């Protein structure tokens, strides 16, 4: 047995870099990819030679199961560069564990830790010029796995492809976000796949979200599928509510994705002396708090935008505008978290891992 896993990664370097063609200050999130990608195929029960190669399209059989039955899972994480040009990941073990949890739920093989982590580390080292320094700048990391086995029989595939893509990201301000509280559509259901980062969850959100967009709202706040009385997630983010000086967020469940940003913000808030209450939050409570003025803030939490403040919400055709808040928890928590991630503040939690 070889002890050095990275010797086993086959590396094919790109003939030239595309980096000079990229306007890093104006890059649209998720639209540009680095020179290389990581790939490892799973064929008939065995992981094949992991490979790093130039980013390029690839061929699949038209009957590949991913196209017909949607066996596809992914992760979203980020790499950061500190002032000494060292590269850091934020809680990568959490993304790795969640990736395999998603894979198991979709009847897909678990990716071995060495393949995931060594592949990611080697890829980041090779494309490190694409990571820009400074608060909010990062390289977005997209590990994913698809069912590549051919045949339209409705059963899990024998073959899979695991890949990691890298995409430069800058700090972004999403603008004023107004949300619609879901009264009919659902993102997830008990016993379903809401707790997995499955591609199909996103497909299921697009249509209700486009209806919300047509009505003038940027996002949907998802409620529980059975009663539509409990507030669960905002778009593809976890969601926090500040009522008076307490921060509320729903406990994770079969319907709610266990977000790493969410759990990190809970810990940071507690360290800052902010009262945090993790319990189901009712739509009726939110409406009452908006009416009596005790509702101070709503914000989404996720890797891509980190914290996304919400300006107001609509429920049963009534729009409730949130007040402008000084000493906003959203800004405080975002600043604390991004400072830790970008290595601009001490990481007393031990969340950052050097590449
Ligand atoms: C990815 C995701 C989140 C956020 O998770 P993070 O680990 O914080 O990025 C929240 N909700 C849904 C539905 C997601 O897919």
Short mmCIF file of C-alpha atoms in Angstrom, two decimals, residues 5 37 104 127 158 184 209 219 228 250 278 286:
data_model
loop_
_atom_site.label_atom_id
_atom_site.label_comp_id
_atom_site.label_asym_id
_atom_site.label_seq_id
_atom_site.Cartn_x
_atom_site.Cartn_y
_atom_site.Cartn_z
CA UNK A 5 -2.17 9.10 -2.09
CA UNK A 37 -10.92 19.75 -12.90
CA UNK A 104 -26.37 7.29 0.35
CA UNK A 127 -5.07 26.29 -9.79
CA UNK A 158 -23.55 0.64 -11.74
CA UNK A 184 -48.84 25.95 -1.78
CA UNK A 209 -39.40 30.57 -7.64
CA UNK A 219 -36.99 34.32 -3.40
CA UNK A 228 -47.44 25.41 5.46
CA UNK A 250 -35.67 26.09 12.64
CA UNK A 278 -33.37 26.81 17.62
CA UNK A 286 -43.58 36.15 12.05
#
